[in-house]
Amino acid sequence: MDEEPSNPIIGTAAAGVVAPPAHIPGSIIRAARIKIGFSQEDVAKRMRAAGGATWSFTTVHDLEAHNGRRALLADEVRALAAILGIQAYDLLEEKP
């Protein structure tokens, strides 16, 4: 059986990289993205390069805008944090 290749940041189910979804406040993503001067498309391109094949600027928009929350897998959280230059735990809850 051929095993699907695993990306170093975003793994695959075949590689055993599966975790429950995390809900990320969209305001955190937007603030981090703007702080580093990235557009939504910049983030999406980097997520695609990291193995998030279906990411587009609308994915990033949805993360930021849909009532501030959208579920992500753990490996997506790690990749997104790396792209935004922050720690993964900084994405998990808003600071007061």
Backbone as CSV, one residue per row, in Angstrom:
resi,resn,N_x,N_y,N_z,CA_x,CA_y,CA_z,C_x,C_y,C_z
1,MET,0.845,-1.178,0.000,0.000,0.000,0.000,0.888,1.239,0.000
2,ASP,0.626,2.170,-0.909,1.383,3.405,-0.966,0.949,4.313,0.166
3,GLU,1.920,4.842,0.882,1.610,5.763,1.969,1.726,7.183,1.457
4,GLU,0.751,8.013,1.816,0.754,9.417,1.410,1.947,10.115,2.060
5,PRO,2.713,10.909,1.307,3.863,11.584,1.898,3.423,12.597,2.944
6,SER,4.252,12.765,3.945,3.949,13.703,5.016,4.776,14.964,4.848
7,ASN,4.149,16.096,5.042,4.837,17.373,5.010,5.455,17.602,6.372
8,PRO,6.614,18.260,6.469,7.240,18.465,7.760,6.417,19.327,8.718
9,ILE,5.513,20.162,8.214,4.703,20.982,9.107,3.304,20.417,9.226
10,ILE,2.618,20.236,8.130,1.274,19.669,8.170,1.382,18.225,7.730
11,GLY,1.119,17.319,8.656,1.221,15.897,8.373,-0.026,15.377,7.684
12,THR,-0.122,14.073,7.619,-1.278,13.444,6.996,-1.857,12.425,7.952
13,ALA,-3.084,12.034,7.708,-3.698,10.991,8.524,-2.897,9.695,8.404
14,ALA,-2.380,9.421,7.200,-1.588,8.207,7.005,-0.328,8.230,7.852
15,ALA,0.190,9.414,8.127,1.392,9.536,8.947,1.047,9.548,10.430
16,GLY,-0.244,9.420,10.753,-0.653,9.369,12.143,-0.761,10.728,12.803
17,VAL,-0.832,11.794,12.032,-0.903,13.137,12.600,-2.357,13.591,12.553
18,VAL,-3.098,13.193,13.566,-4.501,13.561,13.645,-4.762,14.036,15.066
19,ALA,-5.445,15.140,15.203,-5.768,15.675,16.523,-7.145,16.312,16.456
20,PRO,-7.796,16.458,17.608,-9.109,17.119,17.593,-8.975,18.559,17.122
21,PRO,-10.025,19.106,16.511,-9.971,20.494,16.054,-9.833,21.470,17.215
22,ALA,-9.168,22.578,16.954,-9.056,23.666,17.929,-9.819,24.858,17.382
23,HIS,-10.461,25.590,18.265,-11.162,26.801,17.852,-10.259,27.987,18.158
24,ILE,-9.945,28.747,17.136,-9.003,29.847,17.228,-9.763,31.160,17.089
25,PRO,-9.643,32.070,18.066,-10.266,33.387,17.894,-9.682,34.095,16.671
26,GLY,-10.548,34.494,15.760,-10.113,35.121,14.518,-9.370,36.424,14.715
27,SER,-9.690,37.137,15.786,-9.022,38.417,16.029,-7.528,38.239,16.281
28,ILE,-7.144,37.106,16.855,-5.720,36.840,17.097,-4.995,36.651,15.773
29,ILE,-5.594,35.884,14.879,-4.982,35.638,13.572,-4.848,36.946,12.801
30,ARG,-5.909,37.710,12.772,-5.897,38.976,12.032,-4.828,39.919,12.581
31,ALA,-4.765,40.071,13.901,-3.783,40.981,14.514,-2.358,40.537,14.199
32,ALA,-2.085,39.244,14.306,-0.738,38.734,14.018,-0.398,38.911,12.545
33,ARG,-1.375,38.661,11.669,-1.153,38.798,10.225,-0.843,40.245,9.859
34,ILE,-1.618,41.162,10.388,-1.411,42.583,10.087,-0.083,43.066,10.663
35,LYS,0.261,42.590,11.852,1.519,43.005,12.495,2.736,42.687,11.625
36,ILE,2.694,41.556,10.914,3.839,41.191,10.063,3.659,41.630,8.615
37,GLY,2.545,42.311,8.338,2.345,42.882,7.006,1.915,41.895,5.939
38,PHE,1.298,40.780,6.338,0.838,39.782,5.377,-0.609,40.036,4.993
39,SER,-0.925,39.774,3.738,-2.318,39.758,3.293,-2.894,38.381,3.613
40,GLN,-4.187,38.251,3.459,-4.810,36.934,3.644,-4.260,35.950,2.613
41,GLU,-4.013,36.406,1.401,-3.448,35.540,0.369,-2.020,35.122,0.719
42,ASP,-1.223,36.019,1.323,0.137,35.658,1.751,0.103,34.481,2.720
43,VAL,-0.799,34.561,3.692,-0.924,33.480,4.680,-1.373,32.194,3.987
44,ALA,-2.368,32.303,3.111,-2.871,31.121,2.407,-1.776,30.458,1.571
45,LYS,-0.987,31.241,0.852,0.109,30.679,0.039,1.100,29.923,0.911
46,ARG,1.437,30.495,2.050,2.388,29.845,2.955,1.793,28.573,3.573
47,MET,0.490,28.601,3.863,-0.157,27.395,4.382,-0.198,26.308,3.314
48,ARG,-0.438,26.675,2.064,-0.404,25.682,0.980,0.999,25.091,0.862
49,ALA,2.011,25.929,0.957,3.395,25.449,0.872,3.731,24.526,2.042
50,ALA,3.054,24.738,3.179,3.285,23.916,4.363,2.471,22.627,4.335
51,GLY,1.671,22.434,3.285,0.910,21.205,3.162,-0.588,21.367,3.291
52,GLY,-1.053,22.582,3.479,-2.495,22.840,3.562,-3.056,23.071,2.181
53,ALA,-3.167,22.018,1.408,-3.479,22.105,-0.016,-4.740,22.895,-0.333
54,THR,-5.711,22.915,0.552,-6.979,23.565,0.239,-7.082,24.992,0.764
55,TRP,-6.021,25.526,1.331,-6.080,26.873,1.891,-6.110,27.917,0.783
56,SER,-6.989,28.905,0.937,-7.080,30.044,0.028,-7.264,31.293,0.870
57,PHE,-7.291,32.446,0.217,-7.499,33.668,0.997,-8.859,33.627,1.686
58,THR,-9.837,32.925,1.096,-11.148,32.840,1.755,-11.088,31.977,3.019
59,THR,-10.191,31.009,3.052,-9.994,30.223,4.274,-9.521,31.141,5.393
60,VAL,-8.552,31.988,5.080,-8.026,32.922,6.079,-9.118,33.922,6.479
61,HIS,-9.851,34.411,5.489,-10.961,35.327,5.781,-11.962,34.666,6.718
62,ASP,-12.324,33.422,6.425,-13.272,32.703,7.271,-12.749,32.542,8.690
63,LEU,-11.467,32.261,8.822,-10.867,32.148,10.153,-11.006,33.453,10.925
64,GLU,-10.802,34.549,10.235,-10.819,35.852,10.893,-12.230,36.377,11.129
65,ALA,-13.176,36.032,10.281,-14.460,36.727,10.282,-15.674,35.951,10.784
66,HIS,-15.714,34.673,10.650,-16.927,33.929,10.997,-17.110,33.838,12.503
67,ASN,-17.660,34.903,13.042,-17.883,35.005,14.477,-16.602,34.775,15.266
68,GLY,-15.459,35.015,14.610,-14.179,34.917,15.283,-13.673,33.519,15.522
69,ARG,-14.364,32.495,15.003,-13.913,31.131,15.294,-14.113,30.207,14.093
70,ARG,-13.191,29.264,13.960,-13.275,28.183,12.974,-12.370,27.070,13.483
71,ALA,-12.765,25.838,13.326,-11.972,24.713,13.821,-10.759,24.449,12.925
72,LEU,-9.619,24.211,13.555,-8.383,23.830,12.857,-7.815,22.586,13.519
73,LEU,-7.154,21.751,12.740,-6.438,20.620,13.301,-5.143,21.101,13.951
74,ALA,-4.620,20.313,14.865,-3.426,20.705,15.613,-2.255,21.031,14.695
75,ASP,-2.063,20.255,13.639,-0.941,20.536,12.740,-1.155,21.829,11.966
76,GLU,-2.407,22.193,11.710,-2.686,23.485,11.071,-2.382,24.630,12.036
77,VAL,-2.693,24.434,13.301,-2.398,25.456,14.313,-0.896,25.697,14.380
78,ARG,-0.122,24.624,14.413,1.345,24.759,14.467,1.879,25.472,13.232
79,ALA,1.402,25.096,12.050,1.863,25.718,10.805,1.470,27.187,10.754
80,LEU,0.232,27.483,11.119,-0.238,28.867,11.094,0.565,29.727,12.060
81,ALA,0.829,29.208,13.248,1.632,29.957,14.223,3.035,30.235,13.678
82,ALA,3.642,29.233,13.067,4.984,29.417,12.500,4.972,30.486,11.416
83,ILE,3.960,30.465,10.577,3.843,31.456,9.495,3.656,32.858,10.058
84,LEU,2.873,32.963,11.126,2.601,34.268,11.728,3.701,34.728,12.689
85,GLY,4.666,33.849,12.948,5.787,34.211,13.814,5.421,34.276,15.283
86,ILE,4.455,33.448,15.691,4.049,33.416,17.092,4.033,31.968,17.575
87,GLN,3.842,31.780,18.868,3.742,30.441,19.440,2.336,29.894,19.215
88,ALA,2.212,28.589,19.029,0.899,27.975,18.816,-0.053,28.276,19.969
89,TYR,0.442,28.266,21.201,-0.450,28.515,22.340,-0.993,29.953,22.323
90,ASP,-0.305,30.861,21.643,-0.806,32.240,21.535,-2.059,32.317,20.667
91,LEU,-2.272,31.312,19.824,-3.451,31.283,18.973,-4.681,30.736,19.710
92,LEU,-4.478,30.057,20.804,-5.570,29.308,21.417,-6.534,30.116,22.260
93,GLU,-6.137,31.253,22.755,-7.120,32.072,23.476,-6.710,33.531,23.456
94,GLU,-7.732,34.362,23.444,-7.497,35.799,23.442,-7.025,36.244,24.813
95,LYS,-6.123,37.190,24.804,-5.652,37.787,26.054,-6.542,38.963,26.378
96,PRO,-6.815,39.200,27.668,-7.675,40.350,28.034,-7.070,41.685,27.672
